[in-house]
Every structure is written in structure tokens, then in C-alpha cells.
Coordinates of C-alpha atoms in Angstrom, one line a residue:
Chain R
M1 CA 0.0 0.0 0.0
E2 CA 1.1 3.5 -0.7
D3 CA 0.1 4.6 2.8
S4 CA 2.6 2.3 4.5
T5 CA 5.5 3.4 2.3
V6 CA 4.6 7.0 3.2
I7 CA 4.8 6.2 6.9
A8 CA 7.9 4.1 6.6
S9 CA 9.9 6.8 4.9
P10 CA 11.8 9.2 7.3
P11 CA 9.7 12.1 8.5
T12 CA 9.8 15.1 6.2
V13 CA 9.2 18.6 7.4
L14 CA 5.7 19.6 6.1
L15 CA 5.3 23.0 7.7
D16 CA 8.2 25.1 8.9
A17 CA 7.4 28.3 10.9
R18 CA 10.5 30.5 11.1
G19 CA 10.5 33.5 13.4
V20 CA 6.7 33.9 13.1
T21 CA 5.6 37.1 14.7
V22 CA 2.2 38.6 14.8
A23 CA 1.6 42.1 16.1
F24 CA -1.2 44.5 15.9
D25 CA -0.9 48.3 15.9
R26 CA -2.9 50.0 18.6
P27 CA -5.0 52.9 17.4
G28 CA -3.5 55.1 20.1
G29 CA 0.0 54.2 19.0
G30 CA 2.2 51.3 20.1
R31 CA 2.0 47.6 19.2
V32 CA 0.5 44.6 20.8
L33 CA 2.6 41.4 20.3
V34 CA 0.5 38.3 20.0
L35 CA 3.1 35.8 18.8
D36 CA 6.8 36.5 19.4
H37 CA 9.3 34.8 17.0
L38 CA 7.9 31.3 17.0
D39 CA 10.0 28.6 15.4
L40 CA 8.2 25.3 15.0
Q41 CA 8.4 22.4 12.5
I42 CA 5.6 20.0 11.8
R43 CA 6.8 16.7 10.5
S44 CA 5.0 13.9 8.7
G45 CA 3.8 11.1 10.9
E46 CA 3.2 13.2 14.1
I47 CA 0.3 14.5 16.1
L48 CA 1.3 17.8 17.5
A49 CA -0.8 19.4 20.3
I50 CA -0.6 23.1 21.1
L51 CA -1.5 23.9 24.7
G52 CA -1.6 27.2 26.5
P53 CA -3.6 29.5 28.6
S54 CA -6.5 31.2 26.9
G55 CA -5.4 34.3 25.0
S56 CA -2.0 32.9 24.5
G57 CA -2.3 33.1 20.7
K58 CA -2.6 29.4 20.0
S59 CA -5.6 29.8 17.7
T60 CA -3.8 32.7 16.0
F61 CA -0.9 30.4 15.4
L62 CA -3.2 27.8 13.9
R63 CA -4.6 30.4 11.5
I64 CA -1.0 31.2 10.5
L65 CA -0.4 27.6 9.7
A66 CA -3.7 27.5 7.7
G67 CA -2.5 30.5 5.7
L68 CA -5.6 32.5 6.8
L69 CA -3.5 35.0 8.5
L70 CA -0.1 36.3 7.3
P71 CA 2.6 36.8 10.0
T72 CA 3.7 40.4 10.6
D73 CA 7.2 39.1 10.5
G74 CA 8.9 35.8 9.8
T75 CA 7.9 33.1 7.2
L76 CA 5.9 29.9 7.0
L77 CA 7.1 27.3 4.6
Y78 CA 4.8 24.5 3.3
R79 CA 7.0 21.8 1.8
D80 CA 9.8 24.4 1.5
Q81 CA 7.6 26.9 -0.3
P82 CA 6.8 30.2 1.4
L83 CA 3.1 30.6 1.9
R84 CA 1.2 33.7 0.8
G85 CA -2.5 32.7 1.0
P86 CA -4.6 29.8 2.2
N87 CA -2.4 26.8 2.6
P88 CA -3.1 24.2 -0.2
G89 CA -2.1 21.3 2.0
V90 CA -4.4 21.7 5.0
A91 CA -7.9 21.2 6.1
M92 CA -9.4 22.5 9.3
V93 CA -11.9 21.4 11.9
F94 CA -13.4 24.2 13.9
Q95 CA -14.6 24.4 17.5
T96 CA -17.9 25.8 16.3
F97 CA -18.1 23.2 13.5
A98 CA -18.6 25.9 10.9
L99 CA -20.9 23.9 8.7
F100 CA -23.1 25.4 6.0
P101 CA -26.5 25.2 7.6
W102 CA -28.3 25.3 4.3
L103 CA -26.5 22.3 2.9
T104 CA -27.1 18.7 3.7
V105 CA -24.4 16.5 5.3
L106 CA -23.5 15.1 1.9
Q107 CA -23.4 18.6 0.3
N108 CA -21.3 19.9 3.2
V109 CA -18.8 17.2 2.6
E110 CA -18.8 17.5 -1.2
V111 CA -18.2 21.3 -1.2
G112 CA -14.5 21.0 -0.7
L113 CA -14.1 18.5 -3.5
Q114 CA -16.2 20.6 -5.9
A115 CA -14.0 23.5 -5.2
L116 CA -11.1 21.4 -6.3
H117 CA -13.0 20.5 -9.5
V118 CA -13.2 16.8 -8.8
P119 CA -15.5 15.2 -11.4
S120 CA -19.0 14.9 -9.9
T121 CA -19.3 11.1 -9.9
D122 CA -15.9 10.9 -8.1
C123 CA -17.0 13.6 -5.8
R124 CA -20.1 11.7 -4.7
A125 CA -18.2 8.5 -4.1
R126 CA -15.4 10.1 -2.1
A127 CA -17.9 12.1 0.0
L128 CA -19.9 9.0 0.7
G129 CA -16.7 7.2 1.6
A130 CA -15.7 9.9 4.1
I131 CA -19.1 10.0 5.7
D132 CA -19.0 6.2 6.1
L133 CA -15.4 6.4 7.5
I134 CA -16.4 8.9 10.2
G135 CA -19.5 6.9 11.1
L136 CA -22.3 9.1 9.7
D137 CA -23.8 6.8 7.1
G138 CA -27.5 7.1 7.1
F139 CA -27.4 10.8 7.7
E140 CA -26.3 11.9 4.2
S141 CA -29.5 13.9 3.5
A142 CA -29.9 15.4 7.0
F143 CA -29.3 19.0 7.6
P144 CA -26.7 20.0 10.3
K145 CA -29.4 21.3 12.7
E146 CA -31.0 17.8 12.7
L147 CA -27.7 16.4 14.2
S148 CA -26.4 16.4 17.7
G149 CA -23.2 18.3 18.5
G150 CA -21.2 15.2 18.1
G151 CA -22.8 14.4 14.8
R152 CA -22.1 17.9 13.5
Q153 CA -18.5 17.7 14.4
R154 CA -18.3 14.4 12.6
V155 CA -19.5 16.2 9.5
G156 CA -16.7 18.7 10.2
F157 CA -14.2 15.9 10.3
A158 CA -15.6 14.2 7.2
R159 CA -15.5 17.5 5.3
A160 CA -11.9 18.0 6.3
L161 CA -10.7 14.5 5.7
V162 CA -12.4 14.0 2.3
V163 CA -10.0 16.4 0.6
E164 CA -7.1 14.2 1.9
P165 CA -5.1 17.0 3.3
D166 CA -1.4 16.7 4.1
I167 CA -2.1 18.2 7.5
L168 CA -5.3 18.2 9.5
L169 CA -5.6 21.3 11.7
M170 CA -8.0 21.2 14.6
D171 CA -9.0 24.2 16.7
E172 CA -10.3 22.8 20.0
P173 CA -12.4 20.3 18.1
F174 CA -13.9 18.6 21.1
S175 CA -14.4 21.5 23.5
A176 CA -17.9 22.3 22.4
L177 CA -19.0 18.7 23.0
D178 CA -20.0 16.9 26.3
V179 CA -17.4 14.7 27.9
L180 CA -18.7 11.4 26.6
T181 CA -19.3 12.6 23.0
A182 CA -15.9 14.2 23.0
E183 CA -14.2 11.0 24.2
N184 CA -16.0 8.9 21.6
L185 CA -15.1 11.2 18.7
R186 CA -11.5 11.5 20.0
T187 CA -11.1 7.7 20.1
D188 CA -12.6 7.4 16.6
L189 CA -10.2 10.0 15.2
L190 CA -7.2 8.3 16.8
E191 CA -8.4 5.0 15.4
L192 CA -8.4 6.4 11.9
W193 CA -4.9 7.7 12.5
I194 CA -3.4 4.6 14.0
G195 CA -5.1 2.4 11.5
R196 CA -3.8 4.6 8.6
K197 CA -7.3 4.9 7.2
T198 CA -6.6 8.3 6.0
P199 CA -3.6 9.5 3.9
T200 CA -3.3 12.6 6.1
R201 CA 0.3 12.9 7.2
A202 CA 0.2 15.1 10.3
M203 CA -2.3 16.5 12.7
V204 CA -2.1 19.7 14.7
I205 CA -4.6 20.1 17.5
V206 CA -5.0 23.2 19.6
T207 CA -6.5 22.4 22.9
H208 CA -6.9 23.6 26.4
S209 CA -7.2 20.1 27.9
I210 CA -3.9 18.7 29.2
E211 CA -5.3 15.2 29.4
E212 CA -6.4 15.4 25.8
A213 CA -3.0 16.5 24.6
V214 CA -1.2 13.8 26.6
F215 CA -3.7 11.2 25.4
I216 CA -3.3 11.8 21.7
A217 CA -0.2 13.8 20.9
D218 CA 3.3 12.7 19.9
R219 CA 4.6 16.1 20.7
I220 CA 3.1 18.8 23.0
I221 CA 4.1 22.4 22.6
V222 CA 3.2 24.6 25.5
F223 CA 2.7 28.3 24.8
G224 CA 3.2 31.0 27.4
A225 CA 1.0 34.1 27.2
N226 CA 1.7 37.8 26.4
P227 CA 3.2 37.4 23.9
A228 CA 3.1 33.8 23.0
R229 CA 6.4 32.0 23.1
I230 CA 7.1 28.3 23.3
V231 CA 7.8 27.6 27.0
A232 CA 8.1 23.9 26.7
E233 CA 8.1 21.0 24.4
I234 CA 7.1 17.6 25.7
R235 CA 7.2 14.2 24.0
P236 CA 5.0 11.7 25.7
E237 CA 6.9 8.6 24.5
L238 CA 4.1 6.2 25.3
P239 CA 2.6 3.9 22.7
H240 CA -1.1 4.3 21.8
W241 CA -3.6 3.5 23.3
R242 CA -2.5 5.3 26.4
D243 CA -3.8 4.5 29.8
R244 CA -5.0 7.6 31.5
H245 CA -4.5 6.1 34.9
S246 CA -0.9 4.9 34.3
A247 CA 1.9 6.4 36.4
Q248 CA 3.6 7.8 33.3
F249 CA 0.5 9.4 32.0
L250 CA -0.3 11.1 35.3
A251 CA 3.4 12.2 35.6
L252 CA 3.2 13.9 32.2
V253 CA -0.1 15.6 33.1
D254 CA 1.5 16.8 36.3
Q255 CA 4.6 18.0 34.5
I256 CA 2.6 20.1 32.1
Y257 CA 0.5 21.6 34.9
G258 CA 3.8 22.5 36.5
V259 CA 5.0 24.2 33.3
L260 CA 1.7 26.1 33.0
T261 CA 1.6 27.3 36.5
G262 CA 5.3 27.8 37.1
G263 CA 5.9 30.1 34.2
R264 CA 4.9 33.1 36.2
E265 CA 8.3 34.1 37.5
R266 CA 9.8 33.9 34.1
R267 CA 7.0 35.9 32.6
I268 CA 7.4 38.6 35.1
A269 CA 11.2 38.7 34.7
Q270 CA 10.8 39.3 31.0
P271 CA 10.8 42.9 29.9
G272 CA 7.0 43.0 29.3
P273 CA 4.2 45.5 29.5
L274 CA 4.3 47.9 32.5
I275 CA 0.9 46.8 33.6
P276 CA 0.8 43.0 34.4
R277 CA -2.1 41.1 33.0
L278 CA -4.6 40.0 35.6
P279 CA -5.9 36.4 35.4
I280 CA -9.6 36.6 34.4
A281 CA -11.1 34.7 37.4
Q282 CA -14.2 35.6 39.3
V283 CA -13.9 36.2 43.0
G284 CA -16.3 33.3 43.7
L285 CA -14.1 30.9 41.8
I286 CA -10.9 32.1 43.5
A287 CA -12.5 31.8 47.0
G288 CA -14.0 28.4 46.1
L289 CA -10.7 27.1 45.0
I290 CA -8.9 28.3 48.2
E291 CA -11.6 26.8 50.4
L292 CA -11.5 23.5 48.6
V293 CA -7.7 23.2 48.9
H294 CA -8.0 24.2 52.5
D295 CA -10.5 21.4 53.1
Q296 CA -8.0 19.0 51.5
G297 CA -5.3 19.9 54.0
G298 CA -3.8 22.8 52.3
R299 CA -2.3 21.1 49.3
A300 CA -4.0 19.5 46.3
D301 CA -3.2 18.0 43.0
L302 CA -4.3 20.3 40.1
P303 CA -5.3 17.5 37.7
Q304 CA -7.4 16.0 40.4
L305 CA -9.0 19.3 41.3
S306 CA -9.8 19.9 37.7
A307 CA -11.5 16.5 37.5
Q308 CA -13.3 17.1 40.8
L309 CA -14.7 20.4 39.8
Q310 CA -15.3 19.4 36.2
F311 CA -13.3 22.4 35.2
D312 CA -11.1 22.6 32.2
L313 CA -7.8 24.4 32.1
D314 CA -9.3 27.7 31.0
D315 CA -11.4 27.8 34.1
L316 CA -8.9 26.5 36.6
L317 CA -5.7 28.2 35.6
P318 CA -6.9 31.8 36.0
A319 CA -8.1 30.9 39.5
V320 CA -4.8 29.4 40.4
E321 CA -3.0 32.3 39.0
A322 CA -5.2 34.7 40.8
A323 CA -4.7 32.9 44.1
E324 CA -0.9 33.0 43.5
L325 CA -1.0 36.7 42.6
L326 CA -2.9 37.5 45.8
G327 CA -0.4 35.5 47.8
F328 CA -3.0 33.0 49.0
A329 CA -1.4 30.0 47.3
V330 CA 1.8 28.8 45.5
P331 CA 1.8 26.3 42.7
Q332 CA 4.2 23.4 43.3
A333 CA 5.0 21.1 40.4
G334 CA 1.4 20.3 39.4
D335 CA 0.1 20.9 42.9
I336 CA -1.3 23.9 44.6
E337 CA -0.3 24.8 48.2
L338 CA -2.0 27.4 50.4
T339 CA 0.1 30.0 52.1
K340 CA -0.5 31.2 55.7
E341 CA -2.6 34.0 54.2
G342 CA -4.5 31.4 52.1
H343 CA -5.4 29.4 55.2
A344 CA -6.5 32.6 57.0
F345 CA -8.7 33.5 54.0
A346 CA -10.3 30.1 54.0
E347 CA -11.2 30.3 57.7
A348 CA -12.4 33.9 57.6
T349 CA -16.0 35.0 57.8
V350 CA -17.7 36.7 54.8
Q351 CA -16.8 40.2 56.0
E352 CA -13.2 39.2 57.0
K353 CA -12.7 37.7 53.6
K354 CA -13.5 41.0 52.0
V355 CA -10.9 42.7 54.2
L356 CA -8.3 40.1 53.5
F357 CA -9.0 40.2 49.8
R358 CA -8.8 44.0 49.8
Q359 CA -5.4 43.9 51.6
A360 CA -4.0 41.3 49.2
L361 CA -5.4 43.2 46.3
V362 CA -4.0 46.6 47.3
S363 CA -0.7 45.3 48.3
R364 CA 0.0 42.9 45.5
A365 CA -2.1 43.7 42.4
V366 CA -0.3 46.5 40.5
P367 CA -3.3 47.7 38.4
V368 CA -5.4 48.0 41.6
Q369 CA -2.7 50.0 43.3
E370 CA -2.6 52.3 40.3
I371 CA -6.4 52.8 40.3
V372 CA -6.6 53.4 44.0
Q373 CA -3.7 55.9 43.9
T374 CA -5.1 57.7 40.9
L375 CA -8.6 58.0 42.5
G376 CA -7.0 59.1 45.8
H377 CA -5.4 62.1 44.0
Q378 CA -8.6 63.2 42.4
A379 CA -10.6 66.0 44.0
G380 CA -13.9 64.1 44.0
R381 CA -12.1 60.8 44.4
R382 CA -13.7 59.7 41.2
M383 CA -12.7 59.1 37.6
P384 CA -14.5 57.8 34.6
A385 CA -13.8 54.1 33.9
E386 CA -13.0 55.1 30.3
F387 CA -9.9 56.8 31.6
F388 CA -8.5 53.5 32.9
L389 CA -9.7 51.7 29.8
D390 CA -7.6 54.1 27.7
I391 CA -4.5 53.2 29.8
L392 CA -5.2 49.5 29.6
E393 CA -5.6 49.8 25.8
R394 CA -2.1 51.0 25.5
H395 CA -0.9 47.6 26.9
F396 CA -3.5 45.2 25.6
S397 CA -5.7 44.6 22.7
S398 CA -9.0 46.5 23.1
E399 CA -10.8 43.3 23.7
E400 CA -8.4 42.2 26.4
A401 CA -8.3 45.7 27.9
R402 CA -12.1 45.5 28.3
R403 CA -11.8 42.1 30.0
Q404 CA -9.0 43.5 32.3
L405 CA -11.1 46.5 33.3
E406 CA -14.1 44.3 33.9
I407 CA -12.2 41.9 36.2
L408 CA -10.6 44.9 38.0
I409 CA -14.0 46.4 38.7
R410 CA -15.4 43.1 39.9
W411 CA -12.4 42.5 42.2
G412 CA -12.4 46.1 43.4
R413 CA -16.2 46.1 44.1
Y414 CA -16.0 42.8 46.0
A415 CA -13.1 44.0 48.1
E416 CA -14.8 47.4 48.5
A417 CA -11.5 49.0 47.5
F418 CA -13.5 51.2 45.1
S419 CA -16.9 51.2 43.6
Y420 CA -18.3 51.6 40.2
D421 CA -21.5 53.4 39.1
E422 CA -23.0 51.6 36.1
T423 CA -25.0 54.6 34.9
S424 CA -22.4 57.3 35.1
G425 CA -19.5 55.0 34.2
Y426 CA -17.4 56.4 37.1
L427 CA -15.1 54.6 39.5
H428 CA -14.8 56.1 42.9
L429 CA -13.0 55.5 46.1
E430 CA -15.1 54.3 49.0
T431 CA -15.1 57.2 51.4
E432 CA -14.7 55.1 54.5
V433 CA -11.7 53.3 53.0
D434 CA -9.1 55.8 54.0
G435 CA -5.3 56.1 54.3
S436 CA -4.1 53.1 56.3
D437 CA -7.0 50.8 55.3
A438 CA -6.8 51.5 51.6
I439 CA -3.1 50.9 51.4
P440 CA -2.4 48.6 54.4
S441 CA 1.0 47.8 55.8
R442 CA 2.1 44.3 56.3
A443 CA 1.4 44.5 60.1
D444 CA -2.1 45.4 59.3
G445 CA -2.6 42.1 57.5
A446 CA -1.3 40.0 60.3
G447 CA -3.7 41.6 62.8
V448 CA -7.0 40.5 61.1
Chain N
M1 CA -33.0 46.5 0.6
L2 CA -29.4 47.5 0.3
F3 CA -29.1 48.2 4.0
N4 CA -30.7 44.8 4.8
V5 CA -28.2 43.0 2.6
I6 CA -25.3 44.9 4.2
A7 CA -26.6 43.9 7.6
G8 CA -26.8 40.3 6.4
A9 CA -23.3 40.3 5.0
S10 CA -21.9 41.8 8.2
A11 CA -23.6 39.1 10.3
M12 CA -21.6 36.4 8.5
P13 CA -19.8 34.3 11.2
Q14 CA -16.0 34.5 11.0
D15 CA -15.6 30.7 11.1
L16 CA -17.7 30.2 8.0
L17 CA -15.5 32.8 6.1
E18 CA -12.4 31.0 7.3
C19 CA -13.9 27.7 6.3
A20 CA -14.7 28.9 2.8
A21 CA -11.1 30.2 2.4
I22 CA -9.6 26.9 3.5
L23 CA -12.0 25.0 1.2
K24 CA -10.8 27.3 -1.6
L25 CA -14.3 28.3 -2.5
R26 CA -13.9 31.0 -5.2
G27 CA -16.0 32.9 -7.8
W28 CA -19.5 31.7 -8.4
M29 CA -19.1 28.8 -5.9
R30 CA -18.3 31.2 -3.2
W31 CA -21.4 33.2 -4.0
H32 CA -23.6 30.1 -4.4
T33 CA -22.4 28.3 -1.3
L34 CA -21.7 31.1 1.1
W35 CA -23.0 34.6 0.4
L36 CA -26.3 34.1 -1.3
P37 CA -27.7 31.6 1.2
A38 CA -26.4 33.7 4.1
I39 CA -28.0 36.9 3.0
F40 CA -31.2 35.3 1.7
P41 CA -33.3 36.0 4.8
Y42 CA -32.2 39.6 4.7
L43 CA -32.9 39.8 1.0
V44 CA -36.5 38.6 1.7
T45 CA -37.1 41.1 4.5
G46 CA -35.7 43.8 2.3
A47 CA -37.9 42.7 -0.7
I48 CA -41.1 42.7 1.4
T49 CA -40.4 46.2 2.7
A50 CA -39.6 47.4 -0.7
Q51 CA -42.6 45.8 -2.3
G52 CA -45.0 47.3 0.3
G53 CA -43.5 50.7 -0.2
A54 CA -43.6 50.5 -3.9
W55 CA -47.3 49.4 -3.9
N56 CA -48.2 52.2 -1.6
A57 CA -46.6 54.7 -3.8
S58 CA -48.2 53.4 -6.9
I59 CA -51.7 53.5 -5.3
V60 CA -51.3 57.0 -4.1
S61 CA -50.0 58.2 -7.5
E62 CA -53.0 56.8 -9.4
Y63 CA -55.0 59.9 -8.5
V64 CA -53.2 63.2 -8.3
V65 CA -54.6 66.7 -8.0
F66 CA -52.0 69.1 -9.3
G67 CA -52.4 72.8 -10.3
G68 CA -56.2 72.6 -10.4
R69 CA -56.1 69.6 -12.8
T70 CA -56.9 66.0 -11.8
L71 CA -54.6 63.3 -13.3
Q72 CA -55.9 59.8 -12.9
T73 CA -55.6 56.2 -14.3
T74 CA -57.8 53.3 -13.7
G75 CA -57.0 51.4 -10.5
L76 CA -57.8 50.8 -6.9
G77 CA -56.0 53.9 -5.8
A78 CA -58.0 56.1 -8.1
L79 CA -61.2 54.4 -7.0
I80 CA -60.5 55.0 -3.4
A81 CA -59.4 58.6 -3.9
G82 CA -62.4 59.4 -6.2
A83 CA -64.8 57.8 -3.7
T84 CA -63.4 59.9 -0.9
Q85 CA -63.7 63.1 -2.9
R86 CA -67.3 62.4 -4.0
G87 CA -68.3 61.2 -0.5
N88 CA -69.4 57.8 -1.8
Y89 CA -68.8 56.0 1.4
P90 CA -70.1 52.5 0.5
L91 CA -67.7 52.4 -2.5
L92 CA -64.9 53.7 -0.3
A93 CA -65.5 51.0 2.3
A94 CA -65.7 48.3 -0.3
S95 CA -62.5 49.3 -2.2
T96 CA -60.6 49.7 1.1
I97 CA -61.6 46.2 2.1
V98 CA -60.5 44.8 -1.3
M99 CA -57.1 46.5 -0.8
A100 CA -56.7 45.1 2.7
A101 CA -57.7 41.6 1.4
I102 CA -55.1 41.8 -1.4
V103 CA -52.3 42.7 1.1
V104 CA -53.4 39.8 3.4
L105 CA -53.6 37.3 0.6
L106 CA -50.2 38.4 -0.9
N107 CA -48.6 38.0 2.5
L108 CA -50.3 34.7 3.3
L109 CA -49.7 33.0 -0.1
G110 CA -46.5 34.6 -1.2
W111 CA -44.2 36.2 1.3
R112 CA -45.0 34.0 4.2
R113 CA -43.8 30.9 2.4
V114 CA -40.6 32.5 1.3
M115 CA -40.1 33.8 4.9
R116 CA -40.5 30.4 6.3
A117 CA -38.0 28.9 3.9
A118 CA -35.6 31.7 4.8
E119 CA -36.0 31.1 8.5
E120 CA -35.8 27.3 8.4
R121 CA -33.2 26.7 5.8
Y122 CA -31.1 29.7 5.6
H123 CA -31.0 30.7 9.2
L124 CA -27.4 31.0 10.5

């Protein structure tokens, strides 16, 4: 068979990203770096997983690989040829499925072949073959809305695989599905790959699930955020099918959690934006996490917590980061351990929690300090939120700046460090919060 | 109608656009597969509004009094306007009811079917 010779030959470099950089100009001047000089090769015969916190530019990088987005700087080579438009050798599976709702399953799958001017009889046969392969036979004439989420994503896979791409790109393909459906589809995909039932030579999957990456990938690239750089490359050298409960599997998951939570020092040490990015975690989630860890004796395994809470990485990591930022916890090689302050917070009453949160916030979160100080210097102790948004927009994309302001306001309101009036759009310093309380000294914190 | 179509085009989801680019949909295929179906519901809404407006205008313009002269053609509009002027209330009532019935029938038999197709099949 042709397929086996392809696999037996030494791996060739299919995609070669060299110094890929993506930056956006801010309207008010300055640039926001999304990807910073990424070098990455994708070789035949491998499944590559890209992991990273949300907003780390992993989806942007996938769009670069697809040729949907041109890098600001650097080049992308597909089979040694620089790419200047949609990549001819890829197909893509989307998180949102991206099916044409007005076409039937069969038509959705045929579209890509028609665009390649495959003769119509061939077209029909290949589409039916792909539908069969992915386990959707019987649904050819159904419209996407008649299918379940899992069924729709199967159409997504059939449509991508039918054109027999060199490289299959997947943007969080399973994250919109429930756990069982996702597992089912993931297993089917891996079966196609291992059984060489598709001539596709490499797969790239962007995911926020560490377990998913360790389960299917031959190579895992971990992105750090702001701007995205590769912070680790891990090769789980385990044969398929991997046992999720084996010691090696769990060790790998732990290792990656360690990389993702331990990157903070390095990120802070880098010459970065003046205003550090706050993790987008709601107060309830941060408090819940601290209390849960406290109940478990002050130290907990992050993968276990994630399973217990049914959280994926995008929910859990910001909360861990926030707890770390506020000095309530420290991440330790895939575990999280509460500090003295963390234990105090967990044991405190509702009102005491607010005070502890405020002290932590004002003494440790730079953006909150900035806001409190700025407000304190104003005559009416109030400023429009827009003013702070403008400042944030100099450091972040406008979308991220909005998110940052929103989380700042939520934290600030909870802690009663400052309040926000929805109708006027003004932030103002709580009058009773004065001097020593607003900017507490260390001794203050120990007293409560 | 133009504004409706612009609204429809700007409501196109980003992932469908990306998908069309990766599938190399170009030229007529791109229109046929992507744009026309996506803007169809907006096209229909625009067409209904435009048709209503046009019919209104044509009815009004069937009977015009301008500079002391009366210009008129045969039609429902002229009938209604004439009846109003002459104070022929039974005729006025009858012709108004006929007009309302035409509108209702047109919507029921024509537009409603197209609208349903737009909502069911071409809804994004």
C-alpha cells in the first residue's frame, strides 16, 4: 500500500514556521505582540498538540499555519515553499463546527471536492466514503441542525478528511461537546490515524485540555502568554492507546500543569508591559478554590482538582494564577499549596474575607494600586472608567483591555476597594476606606 | 433593501468565512455556497419592505390633483381617492376592504412561504 510506504519513509518537514511574529498596531500608538518569534516544524507522521492558557495566541498560530493570517514578521514554509495565502495542504476542523446550515451533510462534505474541480461522480463516491469512515452513514441527506453536536463535528471531520489534506488542523475540536461525546469522537479519530485509514500525514490540535494533549499527541508544545512564546516541548513517548491512569500518564499531566503554573516568574522577569495582565477569574471561583484546597489539608493536585470540579484548564488556571498573585497559594509542580494567608482567608467569615481580599489586592495587584492611587489624587475621588480603559488599551488589545477592566472592577467592588457606578461609568474610592486601610501595611494584614 | 443586505453580510460568522477560504471556494461557488444563502433572509425582508413601499406609492400616484387639474388612471388607488372626494362611502369602504384583502392574501400565499424557507433553511 502507498500509505505504508509513506509512513515508513523518514519524517519530512511539512510545515516550517520561522520566526513567526504577529503584532497589531494600537489605534492610540504602540503595538501589541501576539506571537513572538515562533519557530516550529511540523513533520510527517506526528500528532502535534498546542497547549496554552487562553489568550496565548494558539488559535492565531493555527490560523497562520492555515494561511488564513499572514505573519507580521517571519515566514511559514509549506514543503519548502513560502506561503502567501490559504495553505493548499491543510484542512481544518473548527470548535464551532462551521458547517453550512443550508447544505445537507452530503453537500457539506462535497463542497471542498467541488471547489477542487473533482468530477461529480468521483465527488459523490469520495464524500460517501468519508461519511462512512467517520460513522455518519444514514445521515447523508440530513441538515446539520438535525444532528447532535457530536454528529455535527463528525461532519466537520468528514469535510476536512475528504480532501485528503497533508495536514489536518484542529481548533479545539472537542471542547464544544459533552465529555462522553468528545471522548467517543477523539477515540474514533485516533483509530483512523493509528489504522492509517486516511492519507493525512500530520495532525495539529489546539486544545486547552492537558489530558487530551497527553492522550493523543506525539509532541506537545506549551505556549506562554503575552506574547506567545514556546515555553516547553514535551514528547509523551508512550505507545497508543495510552492508559489515563498509568503512572507515566499522570506524571506527564503533572509535569505540564507544572509548566503552565510555574511560568509566572519567568514571565514577570521578561521585559514586558508595565501593567501586568490579571488572570480573568471571578472572586467566587478564587474563593471556592482556596476553600477546597484548605479542606483537602492545604495542598491539592491540580489535575485531580480539575476533574473534581469538572473544570477545564481555561477555568482552573486563571483561578490558580489569581490565588498566587494575591499571595494565597503557591503552585508546586502540578500541585497547589496554600500559604499562611490562604489558610487565614479560607477560615475567615464573609466580612473578614472581603478585608483580606482587599489587603491582598491593594498590596499585590499593581493595576489595583494604580487605580486606588489615581482615584485618591482626584478632587472628588472619582474618575470615569473610560480613563482607565484608555490606559489599559495601551498595553493590551482592546478586547483584552475590556476584560481586564471588567475583572478589575469586579475584584475592586467585591473588596470594597473602590466602587463603580454603572449609569455614570465612574469609579470612585469608597469614602470610609481611607489612608491606612486603603493601602495597608504588612502588620495590618497579620492583625486580622 | 441595500441596508438589509449589508446587515446580512456583516452578520456572517467569522468561522464560515475562514472555512470557505480553506476549502478554496472561489468565484461563483463562493457566492452560491456562502454569500447568497447567508444573505437570503435579509434579502427577503428587504424585498417585502420594498414591495410594500412601492405598492403604496403606486396606489397614491394613481390619483393626483395638481395645479387645479386632476390626473388619474384606472386602478384601486384612483377608485379610493375618487370615492373619498365624491363622498361615496359605501364604495370607499368596499374598495378599502379589497385593498386590505389583497395585502393579506399576498402575505399569506406569497411572502409567508418565502419567509418560512428563509428562517428554516437559511438561518445562521
